[in-house]
XYZ file of N, CA and C in Angstrom:
585
model
N 102.077 49.700 -85.025
C 101.598 49.603 -86.401
C 101.949 48.232 -86.952
N 101.041 47.622 -87.632
C 101.279 46.309 -88.215
C 102.330 46.399 -89.307
N 103.036 45.318 -89.484
C 104.046 45.266 -90.535
C 103.394 45.412 -91.897
N 104.022 46.163 -92.816
C 103.447 46.298 -94.147
C 103.729 45.099 -95.032
N 104.334 44.041 -94.478
C 104.628 42.861 -95.275
C 103.341 42.259 -95.799
N 103.256 42.092 -97.112
C 102.011 41.647 -97.735
C 101.617 40.250 -97.299
N 102.586 39.376 -97.099
C 102.263 37.991 -96.810
C 101.537 37.838 -95.482
N 101.715 38.804 -94.578
C 101.110 38.688 -93.259
C 99.681 39.193 -93.225
N 99.193 39.778 -94.317
C 97.873 40.391 -94.236
C 97.009 40.145 -95.454
N 97.537 39.472 -96.468
C 96.800 39.335 -97.715
C 95.499 38.582 -97.577
N 95.384 37.710 -96.574
C 94.185 36.894 -96.441
C 93.065 37.591 -95.677
N 93.339 38.729 -95.071
C 92.346 39.355 -94.202
C 92.209 40.835 -94.512
N 91.402 41.175 -95.519
C 91.254 42.586 -95.863
C 90.696 43.393 -94.696
N 91.317 44.545 -94.429
C 90.874 45.362 -93.308
C 90.678 46.798 -93.717
N 90.733 47.053 -95.001
C 90.612 48.433 -95.463
C 89.195 48.649 -95.971
N 88.528 49.726 -95.572
C 87.087 49.848 -95.795
C 86.653 50.463 -97.114
N 87.589 51.015 -97.881
C 87.148 51.757 -99.057
C 88.094 51.532 -100.232
N 87.634 51.927 -101.398
C 88.440 51.758 -102.595
C 89.657 52.676 -102.576
N 90.657 52.283 -103.347
C 91.937 52.978 -103.388
C 92.279 53.262 -104.844
N 92.642 54.500 -105.148
C 93.145 54.866 -106.470
C 94.638 55.127 -106.339
N 95.424 54.383 -107.111
C 96.868 54.599 -107.164
C 97.128 55.529 -108.339
N 97.612 56.729 -108.055
C 97.686 57.792 -109.058
C 99.117 58.272 -109.268
N 99.324 58.964 -110.369
C 100.609 59.549 -110.696
C 100.790 59.561 -112.198
N 101.842 60.204 -112.634
C 102.107 60.287 -114.067
C 102.590 58.940 -114.579
N 102.689 58.837 -115.880
C 103.173 57.612 -116.498
C 104.599 57.327 -116.031
N 104.876 56.064 -115.776
C 106.200 55.675 -115.325
C 106.369 55.647 -113.826
N 105.330 56.034 -113.075
C 105.456 56.078 -111.616
C 105.256 54.714 -110.966
N 104.747 53.745 -111.711
C 104.572 52.397 -111.164
C 103.181 52.110 -110.652
N 102.181 52.796 -111.205
C 100.809 52.639 -110.715
C 100.332 51.194 -110.781
N 100.632 50.507 -111.878
C 100.127 49.143 -112.041
C 100.765 48.192 -111.043
N 102.089 48.216 -110.936
C 102.747 47.264 -110.037
C 102.376 47.536 -108.584
N 102.309 48.802 -108.196
C 101.922 49.123 -106.825
C 100.452 48.785 -106.599
N 99.604 49.129 -107.565
C 98.184 48.822 -107.428
C 97.919 47.339 -107.296
N 98.597 46.540 -108.108
C 98.419 45.082 -108.027
C 98.866 44.557 -106.664
N 99.978 45.091 -106.148
C 100.482 44.644 -104.845
C 99.530 45.037 -103.719
N 98.993 46.252 -103.774
C 98.042 46.679 -102.750
C 96.778 45.825 -102.811
N 96.304 45.550 -104.015
C 95.110 44.716 -104.166
C 95.345 43.328 -103.570
N 96.511 42.757 -103.835
C 96.823 41.444 -103.242
C 96.854 41.526 -101.722
N 97.459 42.593 -101.204
C 97.602 42.739 -99.755
C 96.254 42.815 -99.054
N 95.285 43.488 -99.678
C 93.977 43.668 -99.052
C 92.931 42.679 -99.552
N 93.305 41.859 -100.520
C 92.351 40.889 -101.042
C 91.278 41.514 -101.905
N 91.591 42.621 -102.572
C 90.624 43.330 -103.397
C 90.931 43.147 -104.877
N 89.943 43.412 -105.695
C 90.113 43.311 -107.138
C 90.867 44.543 -107.639
N 91.778 44.302 -108.585
C 92.542 45.391 -109.188
C 92.010 45.681 -110.583
N 91.854 46.973 -110.886
C 91.450 47.399 -112.229
C 92.546 48.288 -112.795
N 93.046 47.917 -113.961
C 94.034 48.714 -114.679
C 93.301 49.831 -115.413
N 93.445 51.051 -114.912
C 92.712 52.167 -115.493
C 93.005 52.384 -116.962
N 94.252 52.174 -117.378
C 94.597 52.390 -118.785
C 93.796 51.487 -119.716
N 93.393 50.319 -119.213
C 92.621 49.381 -120.040
C 91.219 49.911 -120.330
N 90.786 50.935 -119.600
C 89.439 51.488 -119.785
C 89.422 52.689 -120.724
N 90.595 53.090 -121.220
C 90.628 54.200 -122.174
C 89.883 53.821 -123.450
N 89.100 54.748 -124.006
C 88.535 54.516 -125.341
C 89.659 54.331 -126.353
N 89.377 53.574 -127.405
C 90.395 53.305 -128.411
C 90.946 54.596 -129.026
N 90.105 55.610 -129.148
C 90.568 56.878 -129.719
C 91.660 57.509 -128.844
N 91.527 57.392 -127.518
C 92.558 57.914 -126.618
C 93.864 57.150 -126.788
N 93.765 55.838 -126.867
C 94.960 55.011 -127.018
C 95.669 55.343 -128.328
N 94.876 55.532 -129.383
C 95.465 55.866 -130.678
C 96.215 57.197 -130.613
N 95.635 58.186 -129.934
C 96.302 59.484 -129.811
C 97.606 59.372 -129.032
N 97.537 58.722 -127.892
C 98.734 58.623 -127.059
C 99.824 57.798 -127.733
N 99.429 56.789 -128.473
C 100.398 55.911 -129.129
C 101.278 56.658 -130.122
N 100.744 57.740 -130.682
C 101.537 58.527 -131.639
C 102.047 59.824 -131.013
N 101.973 59.904 -129.676
C 102.565 61.027 -128.966
C 101.706 62.269 -128.887
N 100.387 62.136 -129.086
C 99.482 63.285 -128.994
C 98.895 63.333 -127.585
N 99.108 64.411 -126.834
C 98.573 64.491 -125.471
C 97.046 64.498 -125.462
N 96.490 63.925 -124.425
C 95.038 63.950 -124.257
C 94.596 65.301 -123.708
N 93.387 65.695 -124.090
C 92.762 66.905 -123.549
C 91.779 66.507 -122.449
N 91.262 67.505 -121.737
C 90.208 67.213 -120.763
C 89.043 66.501 -121.428
N 88.678 66.942 -122.615
C 87.542 66.341 -123.317
C 87.799 64.870 -123.615
N 89.055 64.529 -123.891
C 89.403 63.118 -124.102
C 89.300 62.324 -122.811
N 89.667 62.951 -121.709
C 89.778 62.207 -120.442
C 88.440 62.016 -119.731
N 87.486 62.934 -119.914
C 86.241 62.823 -119.126
C 85.519 61.499 -119.327
N 85.323 60.990 -120.559
C 84.630 59.699 -120.697
C 85.377 58.562 -119.990
N 86.696 58.606 -120.063
C 87.516 57.587 -119.397
C 87.349 57.667 -117.886
N 87.407 58.866 -117.333
C 87.242 59.036 -115.897
C 85.841 58.633 -115.445
N 84.838 58.941 -116.265
C 83.472 58.527 -115.909
C 83.347 57.003 -115.881
N 84.058 56.313 -116.785
C 84.019 54.852 -116.776
C 84.697 54.302 -115.531
N 85.827 54.895 -115.135
C 86.460 54.469 -113.883
C 85.511 54.725 -112.717
N 84.861 55.882 -112.717
C 83.884 56.183 -111.680
C 82.745 55.187 -111.657
N 82.311 54.754 -112.842
C 81.237 53.745 -112.914
C 81.694 52.435 -112.290
N 82.937 52.058 -112.552
C 83.477 50.831 -111.953
C 83.500 50.944 -110.429
N 83.916 52.105 -109.930
C 83.950 52.304 -108.484
C 82.558 52.249 -107.867
N 81.598 52.896 -108.515
C 80.259 52.990 -107.932
C 79.477 51.690 -108.038
N 79.792 50.861 -109.024
C 79.005 49.652 -109.244
C 79.549 48.432 -108.520
N 80.725 48.557 -107.917
C 81.317 47.414 -107.233
C 80.768 47.301 -105.816
N 80.360 46.090 -105.465
C 79.852 45.856 -104.113
C 80.976 45.856 -103.086
N 82.191 45.606 -103.537
C 83.338 45.535 -102.646
C 84.365 46.598 -103.041
N 85.235 46.977 -102.106
C 86.277 47.944 -102.448
C 87.168 47.444 -103.578
N 87.681 48.379 -104.359
C 88.563 48.088 -105.480
C 89.881 48.826 -105.286
N 90.887 48.383 -106.020
C 92.108 49.161 -106.197
C 92.202 49.460 -107.685
N 92.316 50.737 -108.037
C 92.317 51.170 -109.430
C 93.557 52.008 -109.700
N 94.211 51.740 -110.826
C 95.303 52.628 -111.254
C 94.719 53.675 -112.189
N 95.067 54.926 -111.941
C 94.546 56.030 -112.753
C 95.459 57.231 -112.537
N 95.873 57.871 -113.607
C 96.777 59.014 -113.456
C 96.155 60.112 -112.597
N 94.844 60.366 -112.757
C 94.119 61.321 -111.903
C 94.906 62.616 -111.714
N 95.332 63.203 -112.814
C 96.302 64.299 -112.775
C 95.766 65.590 -112.154
N 94.482 65.866 -112.311
C 93.923 67.134 -111.832
C 92.975 66.922 -110.659
N 92.856 67.976 -109.853
C 91.921 67.919 -108.725
C 90.497 67.648 -109.224
N 90.122 68.247 -110.341
C 88.759 68.036 -110.850
C 88.533 66.578 -111.240
N 89.573 65.909 -111.735
C 89.455 64.484 -112.067
C 89.247 63.668 -110.788
N 90.025 63.989 -109.769
C 89.917 63.248 -108.505
C 88.570 63.507 -107.841
N 88.083 64.736 -107.942
C 86.770 65.036 -107.366
C 85.666 64.255 -108.054
N 85.772 64.097 -109.373
C 84.787 63.284 -110.084
C 84.812 61.846 -109.572
N 86.012 61.302 -109.364
C 86.122 59.930 -108.866
C 85.596 59.814 -107.443
N 85.879 60.825 -106.612
C 85.351 60.808 -105.241
C 83.830 60.814 -105.253
N 83.265 61.665 -106.083
C 81.804 61.743 -106.161
C 81.217 60.430 -106.661
N 81.869 59.847 -107.656
C 81.369 58.584 -108.216
C 81.434 57.458 -107.199
N 82.476 57.451 -106.376
C 82.656 56.363 -105.409
C 81.538 56.334 -104.378
N 80.922 57.481 -104.116
C 79.790 57.529 -103.200
C 80.161 57.309 -101.740
N 81.413 57.449 -101.420
C 81.889 57.266 -100.046
C 83.361 57.613 -100.007
N 84.025 57.196 -98.946
C 85.448 57.486 -98.851
C 86.213 56.859 -100.005
N 87.194 57.577 -100.508
C 88.067 57.086 -101.573
C 89.473 57.557 -101.235
N 90.397 56.624 -101.166
C 91.784 56.945 -100.822
C 92.603 57.070 -102.100
N 93.487 58.071 -102.123
C 94.429 58.229 -103.232
C 95.843 57.988 -102.726
N 96.568 57.144 -103.438
C 97.998 56.947 -103.211
C 98.705 57.649 -104.364
N 99.387 58.732 -104.059
C 100.092 59.500 -105.080
C 101.541 59.038 -105.139
N 101.915 58.447 -106.268
C 103.287 57.991 -106.477
C 104.084 59.145 -107.076
N 104.938 59.704 -106.267
C 105.686 60.907 -106.633
C 107.105 60.536 -107.025
N 107.603 61.155 -108.086
C 108.987 60.908 -108.479
C 109.567 62.069 -109.267
N 110.871 62.186 -109.232
C 111.553 63.194 -110.039
C 111.449 62.833 -111.512
N 111.531 63.842 -112.364
C 111.379 63.617 -113.792
C 112.377 62.602 -114.332
N 113.639 62.694 -113.890
C 114.644 61.776 -114.428
C 114.366 60.333 -114.033
N 113.844 60.127 -112.837
C 113.488 58.776 -112.399
C 112.334 58.240 -113.241
N 111.322 59.069 -113.430
C 110.145 58.653 -114.206
C 110.521 58.373 -115.657
N 111.326 59.239 -116.252
C 111.727 59.052 -117.646
C 112.520 57.761 -117.813
N 113.395 57.481 -116.866
C 114.169 56.252 -116.930
C 113.295 55.023 -116.873
N 112.265 55.063 -116.037
C 111.346 53.929 -115.943
C 110.569 53.739 -117.244
N 110.133 54.845 -117.826
C 109.349 54.746 -119.062
C 110.176 54.172 -120.205
N 111.447 54.519 -120.245
C 112.299 54.060 -121.343
C 112.585 52.570 -121.260
N 112.430 51.986 -120.083
C 112.765 50.575 -119.920
C 111.560 49.643 -119.887
N 110.358 50.186 -119.989
C 109.209 49.284 -119.958
C 108.802 48.915 -121.371
N 108.164 47.772 -121.480
C 107.766 47.257 -122.788
C 106.256 47.043 -122.825
N 105.714 47.139 -124.032
C 104.318 46.778 -124.238
C 103.299 47.786 -123.760
N 103.694 49.045 -123.568
C 102.732 50.066 -123.146
C 102.622 51.120 -124.233
N 101.393 51.607 -124.434
C 101.149 52.533 -125.546
C 101.641 53.950 -125.289
N 101.915 54.296 -124.024
C 102.300 55.671 -123.703
C 103.788 55.890 -123.965
N 104.153 56.726 -124.931
C 105.573 56.979 -125.182
C 106.156 57.931 -124.139
N 107.467 57.816 -123.933
C 108.152 58.673 -122.958
C 108.020 60.149 -123.302
N 107.774 60.455 -124.565
C 107.676 61.854 -124.987
C 106.502 62.582 -124.342
N 105.516 61.845 -123.849
C 104.347 62.489 -123.238
C 104.524 62.770 -121.747
N 105.658 62.359 -121.183
C 105.862 62.578 -119.754
C 105.797 64.056 -119.400
N 106.436 64.915 -120.192
C 106.462 66.342 -119.862
C 105.067 66.963 -119.899
N 104.224 66.514 -120.822
C 102.865 67.061 -120.861
C 102.063 66.600 -119.640
N 102.311 65.376 -119.184
C 101.623 64.909 -117.977
C 102.096 65.692 -116.749
N 103.400 65.915 -116.668
C 103.919 66.679 -115.533
C 103.392 68.110 -115.534
N 103.224 68.690 -116.727
C 102.682 70.048 -116.818
C 101.216 70.094 -116.400
N 100.498 69.009 -116.655
C 99.075 68.932 -116.305
C 98.873 68.614 -114.828
N 99.816 67.914 -114.232
C 99.666 67.403 -112.868
C 99.408 68.514 -111.847
N 98.346 68.329 -111.078
C 98.065 69.144 -109.902
C 98.243 68.210 -108.704
N 99.347 68.358 -108.001
C 99.632 67.444 -106.900
C 98.531 67.529 -105.841
N 98.162 66.396 -105.260
C 97.027 66.355 -104.331
C 97.383 66.796 -102.917
N 98.089 67.897 -102.815
C 98.543 68.372 -101.512
C 97.354 68.903 -100.711
N 97.204 68.401 -99.498
C 96.137 68.841 -98.615
C 94.783 68.213 -98.884
N 94.712 67.306 -99.844
C 93.428 66.655 -100.124
C 93.187 65.542 -99.114
N 91.908 65.278 -98.790
C 91.602 64.267 -97.770
C 91.955 62.859 -98.238
N 92.288 62.026 -97.266
C 92.557 60.607 -97.503
C 93.534 60.402 -98.657
N 94.643 61.125 -98.587
C 95.668 61.040 -99.624
C 97.020 60.808 -98.968
N 97.770 59.863 -99.516
C 99.130 59.620 -99.049
C 100.075 59.768 -100.230
N 101.318 60.121 -99.936
C 102.333 60.299 -100.962
C 103.446 59.291 -100.723
N 103.872 58.645 -101.798
C 104.971 57.686 -101.712
C 106.008 58.062 -102.760
N 107.263 58.163 -102.338
C 108.362 58.481 -103.242
C 108.761 57.215 -103.992
N 108.801 57.281 -105.319
C 109.117 56.094 -106.114
C 110.600 55.960 -106.417
N 111.425 56.863 -105.898
C 112.859 56.790 -106.141
C 113.510 55.840 -105.142
N 113.059 54.587 -105.178
C 113.570 53.528 -104.321
C 113.175 52.205 -104.963
N 113.780 51.094 -104.542
C 113.431 49.810 -105.152
C 111.936 49.510 -105.060
N 111.424 48.769 -106.042
C 109.982 48.499 -106.123
C 109.437 47.898 -104.836
N 110.170 46.961 -104.249
C 109.686 46.336 -103.011
C 109.547 47.367 -101.897
N 110.449 48.340 -101.862
C 110.371 49.378 -100.836
C 109.227 50.350 -101.106
N 108.946 50.611 -102.382
C 107.787 51.448 -102.725
C 106.508 50.785 -102.220
N 106.394 49.491 -102.435
C 105.193 48.761 -102.006
C 105.089 48.766 -100.480
N 106.182 48.500 -99.793
C 106.159 48.523 -98.326
C 105.776 49.906 -97.809
N 106.341 50.952 -98.428
C 106.022 52.317 -98.001
C 104.552 52.639 -98.250
N 104.016 52.128 -99.354
C 102.604 52.368 -99.660
C 101.708 51.715 -98.628
N 101.977 50.459 -98.298
C 101.150 49.757 -97.321
C 101.277 50.399 -95.932
N 102.475 50.841 -95.593
C 102.656 51.512 -94.305
C 101.890 52.833 -94.275
N 101.908 53.569 -95.387
C 101.180 54.840 -95.450
C 99.679 54.614 -95.332
N 99.184 53.559 -95.959
C 97.759 53.245 -95.851
C 97.410 52.865 -94.420
N 98.258 52.073 -93.775
C 98.040 51.763 -92.360
C 98.000 53.040 -91.531
N 98.841 54.003 -91.906
C 98.937 55.242 -91.156
C 97.701 56.114 -91.228
N 96.815 55.836 -92.175
C 95.576 56.613 -92.255
C 94.643 56.310 -91.088
N 94.846 55.165 -90.440
C 94.036 54.835 -89.278
C 92.618 54.429 -89.607
N 92.387 53.935 -90.824
C 91.047 53.495 -91.196
C 90.835 52.048 -90.789
N 89.602 51.722 -90.504
C 89.248 50.330 -90.225
C 87.906 50.049 -90.851
N 87.529 48.794 -90.936
C 86.227 48.439 -91.499
C 85.080 48.945 -90.640
N 85.346 49.180 -89.360
C 84.268 49.594 -88.475
C 83.918 51.066 -88.616
N 84.921 51.901 -88.830
C 84.667 53.335 -88.907
C 85.735 53.993 -89.753
N 85.363 54.444 -90.913
C 86.320 55.134 -91.792
C 86.497 56.556 -91.313
N 87.733 56.945 -91.156
C 88.025 58.307 -90.725
C 88.105 59.231 -91.923
N 87.707 60.464 -91.749
C 87.811 61.445 -92.829
C 89.069 62.291 -92.693
N 89.912 61.965 -91.701
C 91.136 62.737 -91.519
C 92.082 62.525 -92.683
N 92.836 63.540 -92.999
C 93.852 63.431 -94.037
C 95.117 62.859 -93.437
N 95.728 61.922 -94.185
C 97.025 61.407 -93.773
C 97.996 61.610 -94.909
N 98.646 62.727 -94.929
C 99.485 63.067 -96.076
C 100.911 62.665 -95.767
N 101.385 61.643 -96.474
C 102.706 61.101 -96.196
C 103.805 62.030 -96.631
N 104.997 61.767 -96.141
C 106.158 62.561 -96.538
C 106.719 62.051 -97.835
N 107.401 62.934 -98.543
C 108.042 62.528 -99.772
C 109.348 61.849 -99.426
């Protein structure tokens, strides 16, 4: 297996399909997504930036989003996936199976999910120390209650975030390598990583 070191592979993208980095708030979707995008030479889209202003306003004051709030946002992420000529890396909480299925359908082909998994105390600690984000730590419990873990779903890997950021990124790239996909033939096999 090739080394997951980003510097050794960033110039030569070899991954055939778009990647969604998913998980609850505080799991590190943006930092991991940006690192994966750099590693594969793909464009990164911050999913939170695509929320309608009404969603941002609700979350900013600690009001949880409903399915009705999330569908337009998910459809916009799906539009970004379907309209791109090249693979993308997108950060998106993608909390429910139905949300992920919508994104898979929109992508029109294989779509890989990287699920950043963490214990509540780890996630809460991360949320309390970040700056400049509209999502308050108080909404973590509602996200965890909504979360349907992607266990057994195709083309999904799990990465434990209870480790240094550099190790999370290395584990993510290694898990993606472990899927056995190449530009020549995308496999539909599931590669579900260990926690």
